[in-house]
Amino acid sequence: MTPIETLEFVSGDHKLVGDLRIPNGNGPWPAAVFTGPFTGVRDQVVGVYAEGFAQRGLVTLAFDHRNFGDSSGTPRQHEDSGGKLADLSDAVSVLASDPRVDSAKIATVGICLGGGYAARHVAMDGRVAACVVIAGCFNDPVAFQASMGPDGYRSTLRSLTESATTERSTGDVAFMPAVATDGEAAMTGDEPFAYYGTERGASPRWVNQVTRRSIHSLLTFDAASAADLLTTVPLIVIHGRADAYCSPAAAEEFARRAGGEFLALDADQHIDLYDRQPHVGDAVKAAVTFLERSW
């Protein structure tokens, strides 16, 4: 295992806490900052990938986004899309200022929902040299509206916005479970529960709870259009051939629009790319090899 330095840094009014891994040997090293699945914390999926990249010679930073894990922010367990993008920008600043890092060789790596955040962040931050997306979810408000119907989409947004207004006036935050095998949850079904609801993804930092108005952030965050802004940035999208939660077709289309590379792995489930071998090892090897060719 690569030694871990606990790193605290600031993003806006928030104190963020991360794990910094430094490879053995002499730097300066290329580096990667990681962002991961919805509700995830740094010792879950992003920690697995950060360790894999570090073993292949990159400085890595996996951190808890604002409102989650050991990082500050209220309400707790709230998905803040704009805040997450600010967190990533400030994480890059921290890496770029570290003398052990080659500031010209910093990548952003996103897994699952973090894939969309990584893409949008790299499209906005000209300092980042490359983007890696693994099992990515490319949120698209236009697609959400098409699937829900214009009236249904607007009605849902109105309801969520009204709930947020009520919360601000009363201070009473409405929550829902993050995962459940059935019934109401942000992620309902056996597959997300198999990771988060069992020892497989257990972490003392993870809480099976998310604010209801986090759904507004998910429905309005636009990751898909970032593809058109990444045509001059090295990009690889790695995805499982079978994925019931994040569309393989959407992932391949995103890579095509961006002019990036697409690699399909023989995974049976979306969460296979969270922690299962050989899938994680294959993804790490492909990603680092791509970065070495792209720097």
PDB file of C-alpha atoms in Angstrom:
ATOM      1  CA  MET A   1       0.000   0.000   0.000  1.00  0.00           C
ATOM      2  CA  THR A   2       1.127   3.537  -0.742  1.00  0.00           C
ATOM      3  CA  PRO A   3       1.636   5.708   2.354  1.00  0.00           C
ATOM      4  CA  ILE A   4      -1.188   8.197   2.899  1.00  0.00           C
ATOM      5  CA  GLU A   5      -0.834  11.786   4.060  1.00  0.00           C
ATOM      6  CA  THR A   6      -4.027  13.334   5.425  1.00  0.00           C
ATOM      7  CA  LEU A   7      -4.480  16.625   3.634  1.00  0.00           C
ATOM      8  CA  GLU A   8      -6.757  19.481   4.659  1.00  0.00           C
ATOM      9  CA  PHE A   9      -7.451  22.310   2.228  1.00  0.00           C
ATOM     10  CA  VAL A  10     -10.013  25.047   1.750  1.00  0.00           C
ATOM     11  CA  SER A  11     -12.667  25.510  -0.910  1.00  0.00           C
ATOM     12  CA  GLY A  12     -14.686  28.658  -0.359  1.00  0.00           C
ATOM     13  CA  ASP A  13     -15.912  28.545   3.222  1.00  0.00           C
ATOM     14  CA  HIS A  14     -15.367  24.798   3.478  1.00  0.00           C
ATOM     15  CA  LYS A  15     -12.585  22.734   4.965  1.00  0.00           C
ATOM     16  CA  LEU A  16     -12.059  19.659   2.826  1.00  0.00           C
ATOM     17  CA  VAL A  17     -10.238  16.542   3.983  1.00  0.00           C
ATOM     18  CA  GLY A  18      -8.424  14.210   1.624  1.00  0.00           C
ATOM     19  CA  ASP A  19      -5.900  11.398   1.331  1.00  0.00           C
ATOM     20  CA  LEU A  20      -2.730  12.277  -0.548  1.00  0.00           C
ATOM     21  CA  ARG A  21      -0.678   9.382  -1.876  1.00  0.00           C
ATOM     22  CA  ILE A  22       2.914   9.929  -3.026  1.00  0.00           C
ATOM     23  CA  PRO A  23       4.710   7.222  -5.075  1.00  0.00           C
ATOM     24  CA  ASN A  24       8.076   5.873  -3.995  1.00  0.00           C
ATOM     25  CA  GLY A  25      11.081   7.378  -5.705  1.00  0.00           C
ATOM     26  CA  ASN A  26      12.000  10.829  -6.931  1.00  0.00           C
ATOM     27  CA  GLY A  27       9.500  13.334  -8.322  1.00  0.00           C
ATOM     28  CA  PRO A  28       8.125  15.569  -9.470  1.00  0.00           C
ATOM     29  CA  TRP A  29       5.332  13.191 -10.428  1.00  0.00           C
ATOM     30  CA  PRO A  30       2.262  13.488 -12.622  1.00  0.00           C
ATOM     31  CA  ALA A  31      -0.880  13.653 -10.512  1.00  0.00           C
ATOM     32  CA  ALA A  32      -4.601  12.907 -10.481  1.00  0.00           C
ATOM     33  CA  VAL A  33      -7.500  14.208  -8.426  1.00  0.00           C
ATOM     34  CA  PHE A  34     -10.512  11.918  -7.975  1.00  0.00           C
ATOM     35  CA  THR A  35     -14.264  12.408  -7.697  1.00  0.00           C
ATOM     36  CA  GLY A  36     -16.654   9.523  -7.309  1.00  0.00           C
ATOM     37  CA  PRO A  37     -20.144   8.124  -6.976  1.00  0.00           C
ATOM     38  CA  PHE A  38     -23.181   9.879  -5.525  1.00  0.00           C
ATOM     39  CA  THR A  39     -22.897  10.018  -1.687  1.00  0.00           C
ATOM     40  CA  GLY A  40     -19.461   8.353  -1.793  1.00  0.00           C
ATOM     41  CA  VAL A  41     -16.564   9.158   0.532  1.00  0.00           C
ATOM     42  CA  ARG A  42     -12.831   8.982   0.050  1.00  0.00           C
ATOM     43  CA  ASP A  43     -12.136   5.505   1.439  1.00  0.00           C
ATOM     44  CA  GLN A  44     -14.668   3.882  -0.870  1.00  0.00           C
ATOM     45  CA  VAL A  45     -14.452   3.851  -4.683  1.00  0.00           C
ATOM     46  CA  VAL A  46     -12.170   6.859  -5.147  1.00  0.00           C
ATOM     47  CA  GLY A  47      -9.749   5.430  -2.596  1.00  0.00           C
ATOM     48  CA  VAL A  48      -9.512   2.169  -4.520  1.00  0.00           C
ATOM     49  CA  TYR A  49      -8.637   4.001  -7.726  1.00  0.00           C
ATOM     50  CA  ALA A  50      -6.328   6.508  -6.045  1.00  0.00           C
ATOM     51  CA  GLU A  51      -4.286   3.610  -4.662  1.00  0.00           C
ATOM     52  CA  GLY A  52      -4.131   1.926  -8.056  1.00  0.00           C
ATOM     53  CA  PHE A  53      -2.945   5.078  -9.806  1.00  0.00           C
ATOM     54  CA  ALA A  54      -0.381   5.771  -7.068  1.00  0.00           C
ATOM     55  CA  GLN A  55       1.086   2.305  -7.476  1.00  0.00           C
ATOM     56  CA  ARG A  56       1.614   3.178 -11.135  1.00  0.00           C
ATOM     57  CA  GLY A  57       3.544   6.351 -10.404  1.00  0.00           C
ATOM     58  CA  LEU A  58       1.070   9.206  -9.893  1.00  0.00           C
ATOM     59  CA  VAL A  59       0.513  11.460  -6.926  1.00  0.00           C
ATOM     60  CA  THR A  60      -3.172  11.026  -6.108  1.00  0.00           C
ATOM     61  CA  LEU A  61      -5.693  13.025  -4.122  1.00  0.00           C
ATOM     62  CA  ALA A  62      -8.987  11.426  -3.077  1.00  0.00           C
ATOM     63  CA  PHE A  63     -11.051  13.675  -0.833  1.00  0.00           C
ATOM     64  CA  ASP A  64     -14.466  14.071   0.737  1.00  0.00           C
ATOM     65  CA  HIS A  65     -16.537  16.666  -1.101  1.00  0.00           C
ATOM     66  CA  ARG A  66     -18.239  19.392   0.898  1.00  0.00           C
ATOM     67  CA  ASN A  67     -21.176  18.180   3.028  1.00  0.00           C
ATOM     68  CA  PHE A  68     -19.885  14.595   3.051  1.00  0.00           C
ATOM     69  CA  GLY A  69     -17.471  12.516   5.090  1.00  0.00           C
ATOM     70  CA  ASP A  70     -14.912  14.442   7.137  1.00  0.00           C
ATOM     71  CA  SER A  71     -15.288  17.648   5.135  1.00  0.00           C
ATOM     72  CA  SER A  72     -17.339  20.558   6.406  1.00  0.00           C
ATOM     73  CA  GLY A  73     -20.557  21.928   4.979  1.00  0.00           C
ATOM     74  CA  THR A  74     -24.258  22.039   5.676  1.00  0.00           C
ATOM     75  CA  PRO A  75     -26.739  20.671   5.217  1.00  0.00           C
ATOM     76  CA  ARG A  76     -24.984  17.372   5.689  1.00  0.00           C
ATOM     77  CA  GLN A  77     -25.395  14.753   2.971  1.00  0.00           C
ATOM     78  CA  HIS A  78     -26.388  17.368   0.403  1.00  0.00           C
ATOM     79  CA  GLU A  79     -25.365  17.129  -3.251  1.00  0.00           C
ATOM     80  CA  ASP A  80     -24.094  20.550  -4.341  1.00  0.00           C
ATOM     81  CA  SER A  81     -23.153  20.415  -8.019  1.00  0.00           C
ATOM     82  CA  GLY A  82     -21.608  23.860  -8.221  1.00  0.00           C
ATOM     83  CA  GLY A  83     -19.833  23.275  -4.945  1.00  0.00           C
ATOM     84  CA  LYS A  84     -18.358  20.017  -6.170  1.00  0.00           C
ATOM     85  CA  LEU A  85     -16.904  21.745  -9.215  1.00  0.00           C
ATOM     86  CA  ALA A  86     -15.366  24.391  -6.958  1.00  0.00           C
ATOM     87  CA  ASP A  87     -13.943  21.614  -4.750  1.00  0.00           C
ATOM     88  CA  LEU A  88     -12.253  20.027  -7.751  1.00  0.00           C
ATOM     89  CA  SER A  89     -10.758  23.321  -8.898  1.00  0.00           C
ATOM     90  CA  ASP A  90      -9.298  23.955  -5.453  1.00  0.00           C
ATOM     91  CA  ALA A  91      -8.001  20.385  -5.257  1.00  0.00           C
ATOM     92  CA  VAL A  92      -6.111  20.973  -8.509  1.00  0.00           C
ATOM     93  CA  SER A  93      -4.670  24.168  -7.035  1.00  0.00           C
ATOM     94  CA  VAL A  94      -3.384  22.218  -4.041  1.00  0.00           C
ATOM     95  CA  LEU A  95      -1.733  19.614  -6.261  1.00  0.00           C
ATOM     96  CA  ALA A  96      -0.256  22.209  -8.591  1.00  0.00           C
ATOM     97  CA  SER A  97       1.385  24.002  -5.654  1.00  0.00           C
ATOM     98  CA  ASP A  98       3.033  20.843  -4.288  1.00  0.00           C
ATOM     99  CA  PRO A  99       6.702  20.641  -5.357  1.00  0.00           C
ATOM    100  CA  ARG A 100       6.370  16.863  -5.619  1.00  0.00           C
ATOM    101  CA  VAL A 101       3.860  17.315  -8.451  1.00  0.00           C
ATOM    102  CA  ASP A 102       4.532  18.125 -12.104  1.00  0.00           C
ATOM    103  CA  SER A 103       1.895  20.854 -12.460  1.00  0.00           C
ATOM    104  CA  ALA A 104       1.802  20.398 -16.245  1.00  0.00           C
ATOM    105  CA  LYS A 105       0.646  16.791 -15.802  1.00  0.00           C
ATOM    106  CA  ILE A 106      -2.489  16.836 -13.670  1.00  0.00           C
ATOM    107  CA  ALA A 107      -5.558  14.780 -14.610  1.00  0.00           C
ATOM    108  CA  THR A 108      -9.061  14.647 -13.184  1.00  0.00           C
ATOM    109  CA  VAL A 109     -10.514  11.152 -12.781  1.00  0.00           C
ATOM    110  CA  GLY A 110     -14.215  10.571 -12.209  1.00  0.00           C
ATOM    111  CA  ILE A 111     -16.086   7.368 -11.438  1.00  0.00           C
ATOM    112  CA  CYS A 112     -19.866   6.955 -11.783  1.00  0.00           C
ATOM    113  CA  LEU A 113     -21.564  10.321 -11.069  1.00  0.00           C
ATOM    114  CA  GLY A 114     -18.061  11.710 -10.610  1.00  0.00           C
ATOM    115  CA  GLY A 115     -17.428  10.991 -14.277  1.00  0.00           C
ATOM    116  CA  GLY A 116     -19.811  13.758 -15.245  1.00  0.00           C
ATOM    117  CA  TYR A 117     -18.290  16.109 -12.694  1.00  0.00           C
ATOM    118  CA  ALA A 118     -14.789  15.300 -13.938  1.00  0.00           C
ATOM    119  CA  ALA A 119     -15.786  16.054 -17.519  1.00  0.00           C
ATOM    120  CA  ARG A 120     -17.494  19.333 -16.642  1.00  0.00           C
ATOM    121  CA  HIS A 121     -14.583  20.351 -14.413  1.00  0.00           C
ATOM    122  CA  VAL A 122     -11.934  19.669 -17.047  1.00  0.00           C
ATOM    123  CA  ALA A 123     -14.014  21.570 -19.606  1.00  0.00           C
ATOM    124  CA  MET A 124     -13.904  24.590 -17.260  1.00  0.00           C
ATOM    125  CA  ASP A 125     -10.378  24.346 -15.842  1.00  0.00           C
ATOM    126  CA  GLY A 126      -7.660  24.928 -18.435  1.00  0.00           C
ATOM    127  CA  ARG A 127      -4.918  23.793 -16.054  1.00  0.00           C
ATOM    128  CA  VAL A 128      -6.016  20.157 -16.226  1.00  0.00           C
ATOM    129  CA  ALA A 129      -4.085  18.193 -18.833  1.00  0.00           C
ATOM    130  CA  ALA A 130      -6.346  15.144 -19.246  1.00  0.00           C
ATOM    131  CA  CYS A 131      -9.630  13.570 -18.200  1.00  0.00           C
ATOM    132  CA  VAL A 132     -10.428   9.963 -17.272  1.00  0.00           C
ATOM    133  CA  VAL A 133     -14.014   8.776 -16.859  1.00  0.00           C
ATOM    134  CA  ILE A 134     -14.772   5.297 -15.489  1.00  0.00           C
ATOM    135  CA  ALA A 135     -18.321   3.862 -15.409  1.00  0.00           C
ATOM    136  CA  GLY A 136     -19.443   7.435 -15.941  1.00  0.00           C
ATOM    137  CA  CYS A 137     -22.867   8.954 -15.570  1.00  0.00           C
ATOM    138  CA  PHE A 138     -23.384  11.897 -17.917  1.00  0.00           C
ATOM    139  CA  ASN A 139     -26.349  13.788 -16.490  1.00  0.00           C
ATOM    140  CA  ASP A 140     -28.369  15.527 -19.190  1.00  0.00           C
ATOM    141  CA  PRO A 141     -31.320  17.774 -18.257  1.00  0.00           C
ATOM    142  CA  VAL A 142     -32.630  17.576 -21.830  1.00  0.00           C
ATOM    143  CA  ALA A 143     -32.734  13.771 -21.614  1.00  0.00           C
ATOM    144  CA  PHE A 144     -34.357  13.942 -18.172  1.00  0.00           C
ATOM    145  CA  GLN A 145     -37.065  16.204 -19.544  1.00  0.00           C
ATOM    146  CA  ALA A 146     -37.629  13.887 -22.488  1.00  0.00           C
ATOM    147  CA  SER A 147     -38.028  10.843 -20.238  1.00  0.00           C
ATOM    148  CA  MET A 148     -40.215  12.595 -17.644  1.00  0.00           C
ATOM    149  CA  GLY A 149     -42.150  14.755 -20.076  1.00  0.00           C
ATOM    150  CA  PRO A 150     -41.885  18.557 -20.029  1.00  0.00           C
ATOM    151  CA  ASP A 151     -44.721  18.968 -17.543  1.00  0.00           C
ATOM    152  CA  GLY A 152     -43.449  16.218 -15.283  1.00  0.00           C
ATOM    153  CA  TYR A 153     -39.914  17.614 -15.311  1.00  0.00           C
ATOM    154  CA  ARG A 154     -41.060  21.157 -14.498  1.00  0.00           C
ATOM    155  CA  SER A 155     -43.436  19.932 -11.829  1.00  0.00           C
ATOM    156  CA  THR A 156     -40.678  17.950 -10.128  1.00  0.00           C
ATOM    157  CA  LEU A 157     -38.307  20.911 -10.190  1.00  0.00           C
ATOM    158  CA  ARG A 158     -41.014  23.164  -8.790  1.00  0.00           C
ATOM    159  CA  SER A 159     -41.736  20.770  -5.940  1.00  0.00           C
ATOM    160  CA  LEU A 160     -38.057  20.398  -5.062  1.00  0.00           C
ATOM    161  CA  THR A 161     -37.479  24.148  -5.190  1.00  0.00           C
ATOM    162  CA  GLU A 162     -40.471  24.779  -2.942  1.00  0.00           C
ATOM    163  CA  SER A 163     -39.108  22.215  -0.478  1.00  0.00           C
ATOM    164  CA  ALA A 164     -35.760  24.005  -0.456  1.00  0.00           C
ATOM    165  CA  THR A 165     -37.491  27.324   0.243  1.00  0.00           C
ATOM    166  CA  THR A 166     -39.363  25.748   3.144  1.00  0.00           C
ATOM    167  CA  GLU A 167     -36.149  24.263   4.532  1.00  0.00           C
ATOM    168  CA  ARG A 168     -34.396  27.608   4.483  1.00  0.00           C
ATOM    169  CA  SER A 169     -37.243  29.284   6.342  1.00  0.00           C
ATOM    170  CA  THR A 170     -37.763  26.562   8.957  1.00  0.00           C
ATOM    171  CA  GLY A 171     -34.316  25.013   9.244  1.00  0.00           C
ATOM    172  CA  ASP A 172     -35.862  21.557   8.956  1.00  0.00           C
ATOM    173  CA  VAL A 173     -33.966  19.570   6.331  1.00  0.00           C
ATOM    174  CA  ALA A 174     -35.809  16.729   4.600  1.00  0.00           C
ATOM    175  CA  PHE A 175     -33.803  13.555   4.059  1.00  0.00           C
ATOM    176  CA  MET A 176     -34.288  10.237   2.309  1.00  0.00           C
ATOM    177  CA  PRO A 177     -32.267   7.007   2.353  1.00  0.00           C
ATOM    178  CA  ALA A 178     -29.354   6.920  -0.058  1.00  0.00           C
ATOM    179  CA  VAL A 179     -29.939   3.222  -0.816  1.00  0.00           C
ATOM    180  CA  ALA A 180     -32.661   0.668  -0.188  1.00  0.00           C
ATOM    181  CA  THR A 181     -33.578  -2.621  -1.823  1.00  0.00           C
ATOM    182  CA  ASP A 182     -37.129  -1.333  -2.320  1.00  0.00           C
ATOM    183  CA  GLY A 183     -39.266   1.617  -1.355  1.00  0.00           C
ATOM    184  CA  GLU A 184     -38.189   5.243  -1.425  1.00  0.00           C
ATOM    185  CA  ALA A 185     -34.472   5.937  -1.768  1.00  0.00           C
ATOM    186  CA  ALA A 186     -32.173   8.028  -3.915  1.00  0.00           C
ATOM    187  CA  MET A 187     -30.771   4.757  -5.310  1.00  0.00           C
ATOM    188  CA  THR A 188     -33.308   1.952  -5.084  1.00  0.00           C
ATOM    189  CA  GLY A 189     -32.504  -1.644  -5.979  1.00  0.00           C
ATOM    190  CA  ASP A 190     -30.391  -4.645  -5.116  1.00  0.00           C
ATOM    191  CA  GLU A 191     -27.275  -3.502  -6.962  1.00  0.00           C
ATOM    192  CA  PRO A 192     -26.555  -0.172  -5.206  1.00  0.00           C
ATOM    193  CA  PHE A 193     -27.512  -1.794  -1.891  1.00  0.00           C
ATOM    194  CA  ALA A 194     -25.064  -4.636  -2.579  1.00  0.00           C
ATOM    195  CA  TYR A 195     -22.243  -2.098  -2.460  1.00  0.00           C
ATOM    196  CA  TYR A 196     -23.333   0.606  -0.019  1.00  0.00           C
ATOM    197  CA  GLY A 197     -25.658  -1.380   2.209  1.00  0.00           C
ATOM    198  CA  THR A 198     -23.271  -4.227   3.027  1.00  0.00           C
ATOM    199  CA  GLU A 199     -19.746  -4.731   4.331  1.00  0.00           C
ATOM    200  CA  ARG A 200     -18.519  -4.515   0.753  1.00  0.00           C
ATOM    201  CA  GLY A 201     -18.640  -0.722   0.747  1.00  0.00           C
ATOM    202  CA  ALA A 202     -18.676  -0.121   4.494  1.00  0.00           C
ATOM    203  CA  SER A 203     -17.039   3.074   5.728  1.00  0.00           C
ATOM    204  CA  PRO A 204     -17.376   4.887   9.052  1.00  0.00           C
ATOM    205  CA  ARG A 205     -17.612   8.113   7.016  1.00  0.00           C
ATOM    206  CA  TRP A 206     -20.549   7.023   4.853  1.00  0.00           C
ATOM    207  CA  VAL A 207     -24.145   7.699   5.911  1.00  0.00           C
ATOM    208  CA  ASN A 208     -27.202   6.088   4.328  1.00  0.00           C
ATOM    209  CA  GLN A 209     -28.907   9.424   3.920  1.00  0.00           C
ATOM    210  CA  VAL A 210     -29.149  12.261   1.431  1.00  0.00           C
ATOM    211  CA  THR A 211     -31.158  15.464   1.327  1.00  0.00           C
ATOM    212  CA  ARG A 212     -34.309  15.309  -0.762  1.00  0.00           C
ATOM    213  CA  ARG A 213     -33.305  18.440  -2.617  1.00  0.00           C
ATOM    214  CA  SER A 214     -30.127  16.718  -3.775  1.00  0.00           C
ATOM    215  CA  ILE A 215     -32.381  15.316  -6.488  1.00  0.00           C
ATOM    216  CA  HIS A 216     -32.754  18.853  -7.877  1.00  0.00           C
ATOM    217  CA  SER A 217     -28.974  19.014  -8.299  1.00  0.00           C
ATOM    218  CA  LEU A 218     -28.948  15.688 -10.125  1.00  0.00           C
ATOM    219  CA  LEU A 219     -31.804  16.656 -12.454  1.00  0.00           C
ATOM    220  CA  THR A 220     -30.328  20.028 -13.413  1.00  0.00           C
ATOM    221  CA  PHE A 221     -26.607  19.245 -13.590  1.00  0.00           C
ATOM    222  CA  ASP A 222     -25.453  19.207 -17.217  1.00  0.00           C
ATOM    223  CA  ALA A 223     -22.499  16.914 -17.801  1.00  0.00           C
ATOM    224  CA  ALA A 224     -23.415  15.759 -21.303  1.00  0.00           C
ATOM    225  CA  SER A 225     -22.734  19.059 -23.087  1.00  0.00           C
ATOM    226  CA  ALA A 226     -19.191  19.143 -21.688  1.00  0.00           C
ATOM    227  CA  ALA A 227     -18.274  16.720 -24.480  1.00  0.00           C
ATOM    228  CA  ASP A 228     -18.315  19.560 -26.988  1.00  0.00           C
ATOM    229  CA  LEU A 229     -15.799  21.512 -24.875  1.00  0.00           C
ATOM    230  CA  LEU A 230     -13.295  18.671 -24.539  1.00  0.00           C
ATOM    231  CA  THR A 231     -12.351  18.118 -28.161  1.00  0.00           C
ATOM    232  CA  THR A 232      -8.795  19.394 -27.592  1.00  0.00           C
ATOM    233  CA  VAL A 233      -8.303  17.654 -24.232  1.00  0.00           C
ATOM    234  CA  PRO A 234      -7.026  14.057 -23.951  1.00  0.00           C
ATOM    235  CA  LEU A 235      -9.977  11.989 -22.740  1.00  0.00           C
ATOM    236  CA  ILE A 236     -10.581   8.304 -22.145  1.00  0.00           C
ATOM    237  CA  VAL A 237     -13.968   6.873 -21.205  1.00  0.00           C
ATOM    238  CA  ILE A 238     -13.855   3.379 -19.700  1.00  0.00           C
ATOM    239  CA  HIS A 239     -17.146   1.564 -19.191  1.00  0.00           C
ATOM    240  CA  GLY A 240     -18.595  -1.856 -18.577  1.00  0.00           C
ATOM    241  CA  ARG A 241     -20.344  -3.571 -21.466  1.00  0.00           C
ATOM    242  CA  ALA A 242     -23.281  -4.310 -19.156  1.00  0.00           C
ATOM    243  CA  ASP A 243     -24.441  -1.463 -16.929  1.00  0.00           C
ATOM    244  CA  ALA A 244     -28.037  -1.022 -15.775  1.00  0.00           C
ATOM    245  CA  TYR A 245     -27.377   2.302 -14.044  1.00  0.00           C
ATOM    246  CA  CYS A 246     -25.086   4.328 -16.306  1.00  0.00           C
ATOM    247  CA  SER A 247     -25.735   3.748 -19.994  1.00  0.00           C
ATOM    248  CA  PRO A 248     -22.840   2.220 -21.986  1.00  0.00           C
ATOM    249  CA  ALA A 249     -24.316   3.786 -25.130  1.00  0.00           C
ATOM    250  CA  ALA A 250     -24.334   7.237 -23.532  1.00  0.00           C
ATOM    251  CA  ALA A 251     -20.736   6.768 -22.404  1.00  0.00           C
ATOM    252  CA  GLU A 252     -19.607   5.761 -25.871  1.00  0.00           C
ATOM    253  CA  GLU A 253     -21.502   8.670 -27.424  1.00  0.00           C
ATOM    254  CA  PHE A 254     -19.887  11.108 -24.993  1.00  0.00           C
ATOM    255  CA  ALA A 255     -16.427   9.859 -25.960  1.00  0.00           C
ATOM    256  CA  ARG A 256     -17.301  10.139 -29.651  1.00  0.00           C
ATOM    257  CA  ARG A 257     -18.570  13.718 -29.320  1.00  0.00           C
ATOM    258  CA  ALA A 258     -15.476  14.725 -27.389  1.00  0.00           C
ATOM    259  CA  GLY A 259     -13.106  13.023 -29.824  1.00  0.00           C
ATOM    260  CA  GLY A 260     -11.794  10.849 -27.009  1.00  0.00           C
ATOM    261  CA  GLU A 261     -11.038   7.161 -26.636  1.00  0.00           C
ATOM    262  CA  PHE A 262     -13.606   4.618 -25.493  1.00  0.00           C
ATOM    263  CA  LEU A 263     -12.821   1.278 -23.877  1.00  0.00           C
ATOM    264  CA  ALA A 264     -15.451  -1.337 -23.032  1.00  0.00           C
ATOM    265  CA  LEU A 265     -14.648  -3.838 -20.274  1.00  0.00           C
ATOM    266  CA  ASP A 266     -16.396  -7.165 -19.753  1.00  0.00           C
ATOM    267  CA  ALA A 267     -18.073  -6.203 -16.485  1.00  0.00           C
ATOM    268  CA  ASP A 268     -21.480  -7.633 -15.620  1.00  0.00           C
ATOM    269  CA  GLN A 269     -22.662  -4.831 -13.318  1.00  0.00           C
ATOM    270  CA  HIS A 270     -22.073  -1.134 -12.836  1.00  0.00           C
ATOM    271  CA  ILE A 271     -20.610  -1.722  -9.364  1.00  0.00           C
ATOM    272  CA  ASP A 272     -18.090  -4.236 -10.718  1.00  0.00           C
ATOM    273  CA  LEU A 273     -16.027  -1.184 -11.644  1.00  0.00           C
ATOM    274  CA  TYR A 274     -16.200   0.075  -8.050  1.00  0.00           C
ATOM    275  CA  ASP A 275     -14.028  -2.595  -6.461  1.00  0.00           C
ATOM    276  CA  ARG A 276     -13.995  -5.907  -8.338  1.00  0.00           C
ATOM    277  CA  GLN A 277     -10.974  -7.434 -10.012  1.00  0.00           C
ATOM    278  CA  PRO A 278      -9.919  -7.787 -12.762  1.00  0.00           C
ATOM    279  CA  HIS A 279     -12.144  -4.872 -13.788  1.00  0.00           C
ATOM    280  CA  VAL A 280     -10.621  -2.208 -11.544  1.00  0.00           C
ATOM    281  CA  GLY A 281      -7.087  -3.323 -12.395  1.00  0.00           C
ATOM    282  CA  ASP A 282      -7.894  -3.297 -16.101  1.00  0.00           C
ATOM    283  CA  ALA A 283      -9.398   0.192 -15.831  1.00  0.00           C
ATOM    284  CA  VAL A 284      -6.422   1.546 -13.889  1.00  0.00           C
ATOM    285  CA  LYS A 285      -3.903   0.054 -16.307  1.00  0.00           C
ATOM    286  CA  ALA A 286      -5.757   1.398 -19.353  1.00  0.00           C
ATOM    287  CA  ALA A 287      -6.174   4.844 -17.805  1.00  0.00           C
ATOM    288  CA  VAL A 288      -2.562   5.269 -16.702  1.00  0.00           C
ATOM    289  CA  THR A 289      -1.257   3.946 -20.025  1.00  0.00           C
ATOM    290  CA  PHE A 290      -3.476   6.480 -21.780  1.00  0.00           C
ATOM    291  CA  LEU A 291      -2.200   9.306 -19.574  1.00  0.00           C
ATOM    292  CA  GLU A 292       1.424   8.337 -20.195  1.00  0.00           C
ATOM    293  CA  ARG A 293       0.763   8.606 -23.927  1.00  0.00           C
ATOM    294  CA  SER A 294      -1.060  11.918 -23.530  1.00  0.00           C
ATOM    295  CA  TRP A 295       1.142  14.046 -21.292  1.00  0.00           C
TER     296      TRP A 295
END
